[in-house]
PDB file of C-alpha atoms in Angstrom:
ATOM      1  CA  MET O   1    -152.919  40.768  -2.101  1.00  0.00           C
ATOM      2  CA  SER O   2    -153.577  43.748  -4.386  1.00  0.00           C
ATOM      3  CA  GLU O   3    -154.225  41.755  -7.836  1.00  0.00           C
ATOM      4  CA  SER O   4    -157.045  39.748  -5.823  1.00  0.00           C
ATOM      5  CA  LEU O   5    -158.340  43.022  -3.838  1.00  0.00           C
ATOM      6  CA  LEU O   6    -158.806  45.105  -7.392  1.00  0.00           C
ATOM      7  CA  ALA O   7    -159.521  41.868  -9.669  1.00  0.00           C
ATOM      8  CA  PRO O   8    -163.472  41.858  -9.440  1.00  0.00           C
ATOM      9  CA  PHE O   9    -163.635  45.573 -10.552  1.00  0.00           C
ATOM     10  CA  LEU O  10    -161.491  45.228 -13.674  1.00  0.00           C
ATOM     11  CA  GLU O  11    -163.257  42.187 -14.479  1.00  0.00           C
ATOM     12  CA  PHE O  12    -167.267  43.458 -13.831  1.00  0.00           C
ATOM     13  CA  GLY O  13    -169.240  46.272 -14.597  1.00  0.00           C
ATOM     14  CA  PHE O  14    -171.340  45.395 -12.130  1.00  0.00           C
ATOM     15  CA  MET O  15    -168.436  45.835  -9.945  1.00  0.00           C
ATOM     16  CA  ARG O  16    -167.539  48.457 -11.005  1.00  0.00           C
ATOM     17  CA  ARG O  17    -170.701  50.455 -11.029  1.00  0.00           C
ATOM     18  CA  ALA O  18    -171.116  49.270  -7.285  1.00  0.00           C
ATOM     19  CA  LEU O  19    -167.800  50.451  -5.987  1.00  0.00           C
ATOM     20  CA  VAL O  20    -168.787  53.747  -8.499  1.00  0.00           C
ATOM     21  CA  GLY O  21    -171.800  54.562  -6.233  1.00  0.00           C
ATOM     22  CA  CYS O  22    -170.295  53.251  -3.140  1.00  0.00           C
ATOM     23  CA  LEU O  23    -167.422  56.328  -3.987  1.00  0.00           C
ATOM     24  CA  VAL O  24    -169.535  58.486  -4.581  1.00  0.00           C
ATOM     25  CA  LEU O  25    -171.481  57.899  -1.640  1.00  0.00           C
ATOM     26  CA  SER O  26    -168.176  58.400   0.630  1.00  0.00           C
ATOM     27  CA  VAL O  27    -167.738  61.600  -0.074  1.00  0.00           C
ATOM     28  CA  SER O  28    -171.060  63.090   0.314  1.00  0.00           C
ATOM     29  CA  ALA O  29    -172.389  60.625   3.382  1.00  0.00           C
ATOM     30  CA  PRO O  30    -169.424  61.105   6.578  1.00  0.00           C
ATOM     31  CA  PRO O  31    -169.532  64.927   5.684  1.00  0.00           C
ATOM     32  CA  VAL O  32    -172.949  64.818   7.070  1.00  0.00           C
ATOM     33  CA  GLY O  33    -172.158  62.184   9.914  1.00  0.00           C
ATOM     34  CA  VAL O  34    -169.432  64.334  10.818  1.00  0.00           C
ATOM     35  CA  PHE O  35    -171.643  67.355  11.779  1.00  0.00           C
ATOM     36  CA  LEU O  36    -174.232  64.859  13.384  1.00  0.00           C
ATOM     37  CA  MET O  37    -171.894  63.326  15.605  1.00  0.00           C
ATOM     38  CA  LEU O  38    -170.763  66.972  16.459  1.00  0.00           C
ATOM     39  CA  ARG O  39    -174.436  68.036  17.230  1.00  0.00           C
ATOM     40  CA  ARG O  40    -175.066  64.990  19.224  1.00  0.00           C
ATOM     41  CA  MET O  41    -177.720  64.472  16.604  1.00  0.00           C
ATOM     42  CA  SER O  42    -176.438  60.630  15.263  1.00  0.00           C
ATOM     43  CA  LEU O  43    -179.090  58.567  16.380  1.00  0.00           C
ATOM     44  CA  MET O  44    -181.347  60.724  14.483  1.00  0.00           C
ATOM     45  CA  SER O  45    -179.990  59.628  11.327  1.00  0.00           C
ATOM     46  CA  GLU O  46    -180.797  55.857  11.962  1.00  0.00           C
ATOM     47  CA  ALA O  47    -184.150  57.165  13.216  1.00  0.00           C
ATOM     48  CA  MET O  48    -184.812  59.194   9.861  1.00  0.00           C
ATOM     49  CA  SER O  49    -183.273  56.080   7.262  1.00  0.00           C
ATOM     50  CA  HIS O  50    -186.797  54.425   9.006  1.00  0.00           C
ATOM     51  CA  ALA O  51    -188.917  57.391   8.238  1.00  0.00           C
ATOM     52  CA  ILE O  52    -187.895  57.251   4.433  1.00  0.00           C
ATOM     53  CA  LEU O  53    -189.629  54.063   4.301  1.00  0.00           C
ATOM     54  CA  PRO O  54    -193.157  54.388   3.983  1.00  0.00           C
ATOM     55  CA  GLY O  55    -192.530  57.361   1.310  1.00  0.00           C
ATOM     56  CA  VAL O  56    -190.306  54.355  -0.938  1.00  0.00           C
ATOM     57  CA  ALA O  57    -193.130  51.910   0.053  1.00  0.00           C
ATOM     58  CA  THR O  58    -195.783  53.885  -2.089  1.00  0.00           C
ATOM     59  CA  GLY O  59    -193.309  55.071  -4.772  1.00  0.00           C
ATOM     60  CA  PHE O  60    -192.929  51.565  -4.850  1.00  0.00           C
ATOM     61  CA  ILE O  61    -197.184  50.166  -5.134  1.00  0.00           C
ATOM     62  CA  VAL O  62    -197.896  52.788  -7.795  1.00  0.00           C
ATOM     63  CA  ALA O  63    -194.249  52.391 -10.004  1.00  0.00           C
ATOM     64  CA  GLY O  64    -192.966  49.076  -8.483  1.00  0.00           C
ATOM     65  CA  LEU O  65    -189.285  48.852  -8.698  1.00  0.00           C
ATOM     66  CA  SER O  66    -189.140  52.187  -9.888  1.00  0.00           C
ATOM     67  CA  LEU O  67    -185.854  54.313  -9.117  1.00  0.00           C
ATOM     68  CA  PRO O  68    -187.643  57.840  -9.334  1.00  0.00           C
ATOM     69  CA  ALA O  69    -190.974  56.893  -7.893  1.00  0.00           C
ATOM     70  CA  MET O  70    -189.049  55.422  -4.759  1.00  0.00           C
ATOM     71  CA  THR O  71    -186.748  58.202  -4.624  1.00  0.00           C
ATOM     72  CA  PHE O  72    -189.375  60.764  -4.597  1.00  0.00           C
ATOM     73  CA  GLY O  73    -191.082  58.760  -2.034  1.00  0.00           C
ATOM     74  CA  GLY O  74    -188.664  58.565   0.250  1.00  0.00           C
ATOM     75  CA  LEU O  75    -187.239  62.418  -0.093  1.00  0.00           C
ATOM     76  CA  ALA O  76    -190.650  63.536   0.774  1.00  0.00           C
ATOM     77  CA  ALA O  77    -191.626  61.452   3.816  1.00  0.00           C
ATOM     78  CA  GLY O  78    -188.293  62.099   5.377  1.00  0.00           C
ATOM     79  CA  LEU O  79    -188.691  65.602   5.064  1.00  0.00           C
ATOM     80  CA  VAL O  80    -192.211  65.500   6.113  1.00  0.00           C
ATOM     81  CA  VAL O  81    -191.471  63.586   9.222  1.00  0.00           C
ATOM     82  CA  ALA O  82    -188.012  65.966   9.704  1.00  0.00           C
ATOM     83  CA  LEU O  83    -190.558  68.789   9.499  1.00  0.00           C
ATOM     84  CA  LEU O  84    -193.299  67.595  11.752  1.00  0.00           C
ATOM     85  CA  ALA O  85    -190.375  66.759  14.816  1.00  0.00           C
ATOM     86  CA  ALA O  86    -188.712  69.989  14.433  1.00  0.00           C
ATOM     87  CA  ALA O  87    -192.671  71.840  14.676  1.00  0.00           C
ATOM     88  CA  VAL O  88    -193.640  69.674  17.367  1.00  0.00           C
ATOM     89  CA  THR O  89    -190.086  70.244  19.191  1.00  0.00           C
ATOM     90  CA  ARG O  90    -190.723  74.526  18.571  1.00  0.00           C
ATOM     91  CA  THR O  91    -194.396  74.771  19.601  1.00  0.00           C
ATOM     92  CA  THR O  92    -194.378  71.744  22.526  1.00  0.00           C
ATOM     93  CA  MET O  93    -192.396  70.502  25.510  1.00  0.00           C
ATOM     94  CA  VAL O  94    -191.477  67.643  23.765  1.00  0.00           C
ATOM     95  CA  ARG O  95    -187.598  67.953  23.103  1.00  0.00           C
ATOM     96  CA  GLU O  96    -187.266  67.156  19.497  1.00  0.00           C
ATOM     97  CA  ASP O  97    -185.704  63.408  19.688  1.00  0.00           C
ATOM     98  CA  ALA O  98    -188.795  62.383  21.475  1.00  0.00           C
ATOM     99  CA  SER O  99    -190.950  64.019  18.565  1.00  0.00           C
ATOM    100  CA  LEU O 100    -188.418  62.498  16.193  1.00  0.00           C
ATOM    101  CA  ALA O 101    -188.532  58.338  17.846  1.00  0.00           C
ATOM    102  CA  ALA O 102    -192.140  58.608  17.720  1.00  0.00           C
ATOM    103  CA  PHE O 103    -192.660  59.883  13.915  1.00  0.00           C
ATOM    104  CA  TYR O 104    -190.194  57.499  12.989  1.00  0.00           C
ATOM    105  CA  LEU O 105    -191.184  54.884  14.330  1.00  0.00           C
ATOM    106  CA  ILE O 106    -194.785  55.338  13.348  1.00  0.00           C
ATOM    107  CA  ALA O 107    -193.437  55.819   9.814  1.00  0.00           C
ATOM    108  CA  LEU O 108    -191.413  52.614   9.666  1.00  0.00           C
ATOM    109  CA  ALA O 109    -194.654  50.429  10.912  1.00  0.00           C
ATOM    110  CA  GLY O 110    -196.430  52.200   7.712  1.00  0.00           C
ATOM    111  CA  GLY O 111    -194.091  51.390   5.841  1.00  0.00           C
ATOM    112  CA  VAL O 112    -193.138  48.083   6.812  1.00  0.00           C
ATOM    113  CA  LEU O 113    -197.053  47.328   6.637  1.00  0.00           C
ATOM    114  CA  LEU O 114    -197.710  48.765   3.280  1.00  0.00           C
ATOM    115  CA  ILE O 115    -194.636  46.553   1.852  1.00  0.00           C
ATOM    116  CA  SER O 116    -196.341  43.587   3.459  1.00  0.00           C
ATOM    117  CA  LEU O 117    -199.931  43.950   2.608  1.00  0.00           C
ATOM    118  CA  ARG O 118    -198.644  44.704  -1.859  1.00  0.00           C
ATOM    119  CA  GLY O 119    -195.073  43.040  -2.403  1.00  0.00           C
ATOM    120  CA  SER O 120    -193.499  39.876  -1.653  1.00  0.00           C
ATOM    121  CA  GLN O 121    -191.032  39.009   0.728  1.00  0.00           C
ATOM    122  CA  LEU O 122    -188.588  39.480  -1.794  1.00  0.00           C
ATOM    123  CA  ASP O 123    -189.410  42.777  -2.120  1.00  0.00           C
ATOM    124  CA  LEU O 124    -189.507  43.519   1.469  1.00  0.00           C
ATOM    125  CA  LEU O 125    -186.036  42.436   1.480  1.00  0.00           C
ATOM    126  CA  HIS O 126    -184.632  44.923  -1.547  1.00  0.00           C
ATOM    127  CA  ILE O 127    -185.860  48.013  -0.257  1.00  0.00           C
ATOM    128  CA  LEU O 128    -185.389  46.981   3.642  1.00  0.00           C
ATOM    129  CA  PHE O 129    -181.235  46.227   2.866  1.00  0.00           C
ATOM    130  CA  GLY O 130    -180.629  47.099  -0.549  1.00  0.00           C
ATOM    131  CA  ASN O 131    -178.986  45.456  -3.456  1.00  0.00           C
ATOM    132  CA  VAL O 132    -175.724  47.524  -4.467  1.00  0.00           C
ATOM    133  CA  LEU O 133    -174.578  45.101  -6.484  1.00  0.00           C
ATOM    134  CA  ALA O 134    -177.620  45.797  -9.230  1.00  0.00           C
ATOM    135  CA  LEU O 135    -176.738  49.848  -9.378  1.00  0.00           C
ATOM    136  CA  ASP O 136    -177.489  50.904 -12.920  1.00  0.00           C
ATOM    137  CA  ASP O 137    -176.894  54.184 -14.317  1.00  0.00           C
ATOM    138  CA  GLY O 138    -179.531  55.674 -13.197  1.00  0.00           C
ATOM    139  CA  ALA O 139    -178.522  55.434  -9.566  1.00  0.00           C
ATOM    140  CA  LEU O 140    -175.541  56.350 -10.106  1.00  0.00           C
ATOM    141  CA  VAL O 141    -176.100  59.714 -11.918  1.00  0.00           C
ATOM    142  CA  LEU O 142    -178.985  60.092  -8.436  1.00  0.00           C
ATOM    143  CA  LEU O 143    -176.167  59.552  -6.377  1.00  0.00           C
ATOM    144  CA  GLY O 144    -174.009  61.666  -8.595  1.00  0.00           C
ATOM    145  CA  GLY O 145    -176.529  64.524  -8.348  1.00  0.00           C
ATOM    146  CA  ILE O 146    -177.155  64.180  -4.585  1.00  0.00           C
ATOM    147  CA  ALA O 147    -172.889  64.320  -3.882  1.00  0.00           C
ATOM    148  CA  THR O 148    -173.003  67.296  -5.906  1.00  0.00           C
ATOM    149  CA  VAL O 149    -175.579  69.229  -3.933  1.00  0.00           C
ATOM    150  CA  THR O 150    -174.800  68.583  -0.733  1.00  0.00           C
ATOM    151  CA  LEU O 151    -171.583  69.720  -1.138  1.00  0.00           C
ATOM    152  CA  VAL O 152    -172.765  72.887  -2.509  1.00  0.00           C
ATOM    153  CA  VAL O 153    -175.214  73.292  -0.143  1.00  0.00           C
ATOM    154  CA  MET O 154    -172.566  72.085   2.913  1.00  0.00           C
ATOM    155  CA  ALA O 155    -169.977  74.791   1.155  1.00  0.00           C
ATOM    156  CA  ALA O 156    -172.751  77.547   1.198  1.00  0.00           C
ATOM    157  CA  ILE O 157    -173.747  76.938   5.117  1.00  0.00           C
ATOM    158  CA  PHE O 158    -170.647  76.019   6.407  1.00  0.00           C
ATOM    159  CA  ARG O 159    -169.808  78.521   8.946  1.00  0.00           C
ATOM    160  CA  PRO O 160    -173.309  78.564  10.121  1.00  0.00           C
ATOM    161  CA  LEU O 161    -173.603  75.156  10.663  1.00  0.00           C
ATOM    162  CA  VAL O 162    -169.884  75.056  12.435  1.00  0.00           C
ATOM    163  CA  MET O 163    -171.195  78.356  14.270  1.00  0.00           C
ATOM    164  CA  GLU O 164    -174.724  75.548  15.025  1.00  0.00           C
ATOM    165  CA  CYS O 165    -172.567  73.053  16.675  1.00  0.00           C
ATOM    166  CA  VAL O 166    -170.683  75.264  18.804  1.00  0.00           C
ATOM    167  CA  ASP O 167    -172.581  77.832  20.370  1.00  0.00           C
ATOM    168  CA  PRO O 168    -176.304  77.343  18.699  1.00  0.00           C
ATOM    169  CA  LEU O 169    -177.368  80.393  21.158  1.00  0.00           C
ATOM    170  CA  PHE O 170    -174.851  82.923  19.853  1.00  0.00           C
ATOM    171  CA  LEU O 171    -176.086  82.263  16.520  1.00  0.00           C
ATOM    172  CA  ARG O 172    -179.243  83.253  17.285  1.00  0.00           C
ATOM    173  CA  THR O 173    -178.213  86.005  18.831  1.00  0.00           C
ATOM    174  CA  VAL O 174    -176.092  87.933  16.027  1.00  0.00           C
ATOM    175  CA  SER O 175    -177.506  85.841  13.129  1.00  0.00           C
ATOM    176  CA  ARG O 176    -181.429  84.673  11.553  1.00  0.00           C
ATOM    177  CA  ALA O 177    -179.295  82.160   9.969  1.00  0.00           C
ATOM    178  CA  GLY O 178    -180.158  79.286  12.455  1.00  0.00           C
ATOM    179  CA  GLY O 179    -183.677  78.176  11.507  1.00  0.00           C
ATOM    180  CA  PRO O 180    -182.828  78.009   7.794  1.00  0.00           C
ATOM    181  CA  VAL O 181    -178.884  76.621   8.125  1.00  0.00           C
ATOM    182  CA  HIS O 182    -181.099  73.861  10.566  1.00  0.00           C
ATOM    183  CA  PHE O 183    -183.572  72.645   7.913  1.00  0.00           C
ATOM    184  CA  ALA O 184    -180.806  72.816   5.336  1.00  0.00           C
ATOM    185  CA  PHE O 185    -179.234  70.409   6.978  1.00  0.00           C
ATOM    186  CA  LEU O 186    -181.939  68.146   7.903  1.00  0.00           C
ATOM    187  CA  GLY O 187    -182.602  67.842   4.145  1.00  0.00           C
ATOM    188  CA  LEU O 188    -179.390  67.866   3.776  1.00  0.00           C
ATOM    189  CA  VAL O 189    -179.641  64.414   5.871  1.00  0.00           C
ATOM    190  CA  VAL O 190    -182.818  63.306   4.087  1.00  0.00           C
ATOM    191  CA  MET O 191    -181.066  63.306   1.019  1.00  0.00           C
ATOM    192  CA  ASN O 192    -178.094  61.117   1.476  1.00  0.00           C
ATOM    193  CA  LEU O 193    -179.746  58.822   3.370  1.00  0.00           C
ATOM    194  CA  VAL O 194    -182.222  58.233   0.249  1.00  0.00           C
ATOM    195  CA  GLY O 195    -178.726  58.138  -1.663  1.00  0.00           C
ATOM    196  CA  GLY O 196    -177.570  55.475   0.917  1.00  0.00           C
ATOM    197  CA  PHE O 197    -180.795  53.285   0.561  1.00  0.00           C
ATOM    198  CA  GLN O 198    -180.725  52.661  -3.264  1.00  0.00           C
ATOM    199  CA  ALA O 199    -177.121  50.744  -2.294  1.00  0.00           C
ATOM    200  CA  LEU O 200    -177.873  49.478   1.252  1.00  0.00           C
ATOM    201  CA  GLY O 201    -181.432  49.746   1.846  1.00  0.00           C
ATOM    202  CA  THR O 202    -183.280  52.147   4.679  1.00  0.00           C
ATOM    203  CA  LEU O 203    -181.892  50.374   7.675  1.00  0.00           C
ATOM    204  CA  LEU O 204    -178.501  50.547   6.255  1.00  0.00           C
ATOM    205  CA  ALA O 205    -178.610  53.685   4.363  1.00  0.00           C
ATOM    206  CA  VAL O 206    -176.746  55.074   7.572  1.00  0.00           C
ATOM    207  CA  GLY O 207    -173.982  52.691   7.924  1.00  0.00           C
ATOM    208  CA  LEU O 208    -171.740  54.768   5.280  1.00  0.00           C
ATOM    209  CA  MET O 209    -172.754  58.013   7.111  1.00  0.00           C
ATOM    210  CA  LEU O 210    -171.709  57.752  10.351  1.00  0.00           C
ATOM    211  CA  LEU O 211    -169.873  54.721  11.071  1.00  0.00           C
ATOM    212  CA  PRO O 212    -166.579  56.977   8.867  1.00  0.00           C
ATOM    213  CA  ALA O 213    -167.134  59.819  10.656  1.00  0.00           C
ATOM    214  CA  VAL O 214    -167.185  58.287  13.991  1.00  0.00           C
ATOM    215  CA  THR O 215    -164.032  56.413  12.984  1.00  0.00           C
ATOM    216  CA  ALA O 216    -163.007  60.079  12.310  1.00  0.00           C
ATOM    217  CA  ARG O 217    -162.982  60.750  15.443  1.00  0.00           C
ATOM    218  CA  PHE O 218    -159.859  58.938  16.919  1.00  0.00           C
ATOM    219  CA  TRP O 219    -157.818  60.084  14.107  1.00  0.00           C
ATOM    220  CA  ALA O 220    -158.225  63.885  13.855  1.00  0.00           C
ATOM    221  CA  SER O 221    -158.721  66.667  16.498  1.00  0.00           C
ATOM    222  CA  ASP O 222    -160.606  69.365  14.313  1.00  0.00           C
ATOM    223  CA  LEU O 223    -163.202  69.345  11.231  1.00  0.00           C
ATOM    224  CA  THR O 224    -159.875  70.006   8.797  1.00  0.00           C
ATOM    225  CA  GLY O 225    -158.525  66.690  10.215  1.00  0.00           C
ATOM    226  CA  LEU O 226    -162.447  65.171  10.539  1.00  0.00           C
ATOM    227  CA  ILE O 227    -164.031  65.601   7.187  1.00  0.00           C
ATOM    228  CA  PRO O 228    -161.215  64.073   4.763  1.00  0.00           C
ATOM    229  CA  ALA O 229    -160.743  61.286   7.470  1.00  0.00           C
ATOM    230  CA  SER O 230    -164.445  59.960   7.836  1.00  0.00           C
ATOM    231  CA  ILE O 231    -164.494  60.206   3.595  1.00  0.00           C
ATOM    232  CA  LEU O 232    -161.141  57.512   3.144  1.00  0.00           C
ATOM    233  CA  ALA O 233    -162.447  55.650   6.167  1.00  0.00           C
ATOM    234  CA  ALA O 234    -165.980  55.582   3.537  1.00  0.00           C
ATOM    235  CA  VAL O 235    -163.318  54.527   0.576  1.00  0.00           C
ATOM    236  CA  VAL O 236    -161.895  52.219   2.072  1.00  0.00           C
ATOM    237  CA  ALA O 237    -165.014  50.262   4.068  1.00  0.00           C
ATOM    238  CA  SER O 238    -166.278  50.249   0.304  1.00  0.00           C
ATOM    239  CA  LEU O 239    -163.704  48.756  -1.332  1.00  0.00           C
ATOM    240  CA  SER O 240    -162.885  46.316   1.018  1.00  0.00           C
ATOM    241  CA  GLY O 241    -166.833  45.285   1.745  1.00  0.00           C
ATOM    242  CA  LEU O 242    -167.237  44.902  -1.839  1.00  0.00           C
ATOM    243  CA  ALA O 243    -163.955  42.682  -2.377  1.00  0.00           C
ATOM    244  CA  LEU O 244    -164.767  41.040   0.453  1.00  0.00           C
ATOM    245  CA  ALA O 245    -168.486  39.995  -0.361  1.00  0.00           C
ATOM    246  CA  TYR O 246    -167.329  39.023  -3.751  1.00  0.00           C
ATOM    247  CA  HIS O 247    -164.083  36.193  -2.692  1.00  0.00           C
ATOM    248  CA  LEU O 248    -166.742  35.353   0.175  1.00  0.00           C
ATOM    249  CA  ASP O 249    -170.060  35.403  -1.650  1.00  0.00           C
ATOM    250  CA  LEU O 250    -171.643  37.429   1.277  1.00  0.00           C
ATOM    251  CA  PRO O 251    -174.267  39.832   0.994  1.00  0.00           C
ATOM    252  CA  ALA O 252    -172.679  43.570  -0.018  1.00  0.00           C
ATOM    253  CA  GLY O 253    -174.115  46.288   2.287  1.00  0.00           C
ATOM    254  CA  PRO O 254    -173.765  44.869   5.527  1.00  0.00           C
ATOM    255  CA  ALA O 255    -170.136  43.265   3.951  1.00  0.00           C
ATOM    256  CA  ILE O 256    -169.540  47.161   3.768  1.00  0.00           C
ATOM    257  CA  VAL O 257    -171.015  47.955   6.555  1.00  0.00           C
ATOM    258  CA  LEU O 258    -169.094  45.479   8.754  1.00  0.00           C
ATOM    259  CA  ALA O 259    -166.218  46.731   7.173  1.00  0.00           C
ATOM    260  CA  ALA O 260    -166.860  50.330   8.175  1.00  0.00           C
ATOM    261  CA  GLY O 261    -167.210  48.836  11.748  1.00  0.00           C
ATOM    262  CA  GLY O 262    -164.477  46.646  11.218  1.00  0.00           C
ATOM    263  CA  LEU O 263    -161.958  50.313  10.608  1.00  0.00           C
ATOM    264  CA  TYR O 264    -164.191  51.597  13.986  1.00  0.00           C
ATOM    265  CA  VAL O 265    -162.920  49.393  15.956  1.00  0.00           C
ATOM    266  CA  LEU O 266    -159.386  49.184  14.622  1.00  0.00           C
ATOM    267  CA  SER O 267    -159.865  52.994  15.757  1.00  0.00           C
ATOM    268  CA  LEU O 268    -161.368  52.497  18.854  1.00  0.00           C
ATOM    269  CA  LEU O 269    -158.026  50.533  19.725  1.00  0.00           C
ATOM    270  CA  ILE O 270    -155.556  52.065  18.351  1.00  0.00           C
ATOM    271  CA  GLY O 271    -156.668  55.597  17.553  1.00  0.00           C
ATOM    272  CA  PRO O 272    -154.251  57.862  17.856  1.00  0.00           C
ATOM    273  CA  ARG O 273    -156.968  60.551  19.376  1.00  0.00           C
ATOM    274  CA  GLY O 274    -158.361  58.748  22.587  1.00  0.00           C
ATOM    275  CA  GLY O 275    -158.224  55.150  20.795  1.00  0.00           C
ATOM    276  CA  LEU O 276    -157.601  52.682  24.321  1.00  0.00           C
ATOM    277  CA  ALA O 277    -153.813  51.526  23.463  1.00  0.00           C
ATOM    278  CA  HIS O 278    -152.665  55.242  23.705  1.00  0.00           C
ATOM    279  CA  ARG O 279    -154.983  55.942  26.972  1.00  0.00           C
ATOM    280  CA  LEU O 280    -152.841  53.115  28.510  1.00  0.00           C
ATOM    281  CA  ILE O 281    -149.830  53.493  27.237  1.00  0.00           C
ATOM    282  CA  ARG O 282    -150.373  57.280  28.768  1.00  0.00           C
ATOM    283  CA  ARG O 283    -151.671  56.002  31.991  1.00  0.00           C
ATOM    284  CA  ARG O 284    -148.162  54.489  32.470  1.00  0.00           C
ATOM    285  CA  HIS O 285    -146.274  56.918  31.896  1.00  0.00           C
ATOM    286  CA  LEU O 286    -147.298  58.864  34.307  1.00  0.00           C
ATOM    287  CA  GLU O 287    -147.765  56.186  36.972  1.00  0.00           C
ATOM    288  CA  ALA O 288    -143.754  55.729  36.098  1.00  0.00           C
TER     289      ALA O 288
END
């Protein structure tokens, strides 16, 4: 079984590049997803993954399927939407989730319209769903850079980021780091979504960020366990998803996300931290 699992990666260079790209994403995106989950901002990442679309579309219109142009455009669009949503929240009575939903819907519609006007249906599918099997050396370098920046910045802001998750009011009382840390974290979210876009497209980029993080919640109870467990879940999903895509002739991106979803469902059933099986066993024990 292990031979059939590893054979595609030993035989084909494009499979190795796809695996390396997904493994790099598995190191950087799930820790960000863990903090999104702890801050009850999980749906925000889905909105942000759509918000990068007009920037990606603009880069595509200007330079075609150019990695630097689409990356820069997506990063700029995501940051603009995040900053606008935060500004509206701080200056009006509209909550952050509502303002973000409004801006991301506008951005999503505008991005799809731009691609539809200037591109083909194939171009639209490529941008929306990605093509992880087509990752080149430039894309791998970009993903490696995003992972490096993510880990360094998270290490630098780790303590105030944790405090903001636990008690944001206390952080504002004892320090002025709350605002900068919040915007730095939003920047990390956008960066990892742009990195995920290179492999999984704008619609599925959030898959390797949130599903492993939620899966880890059934296996660990604190950050020292949640972050490693989320990374491990993403690595297993990447490896198994790519192998299934090769052997069953499936689209690679959706296969990876479905593998992550399968791990989530399995953890939901048998996970020791709140899994359904453990809850039923505990209830019967108490009833007895």
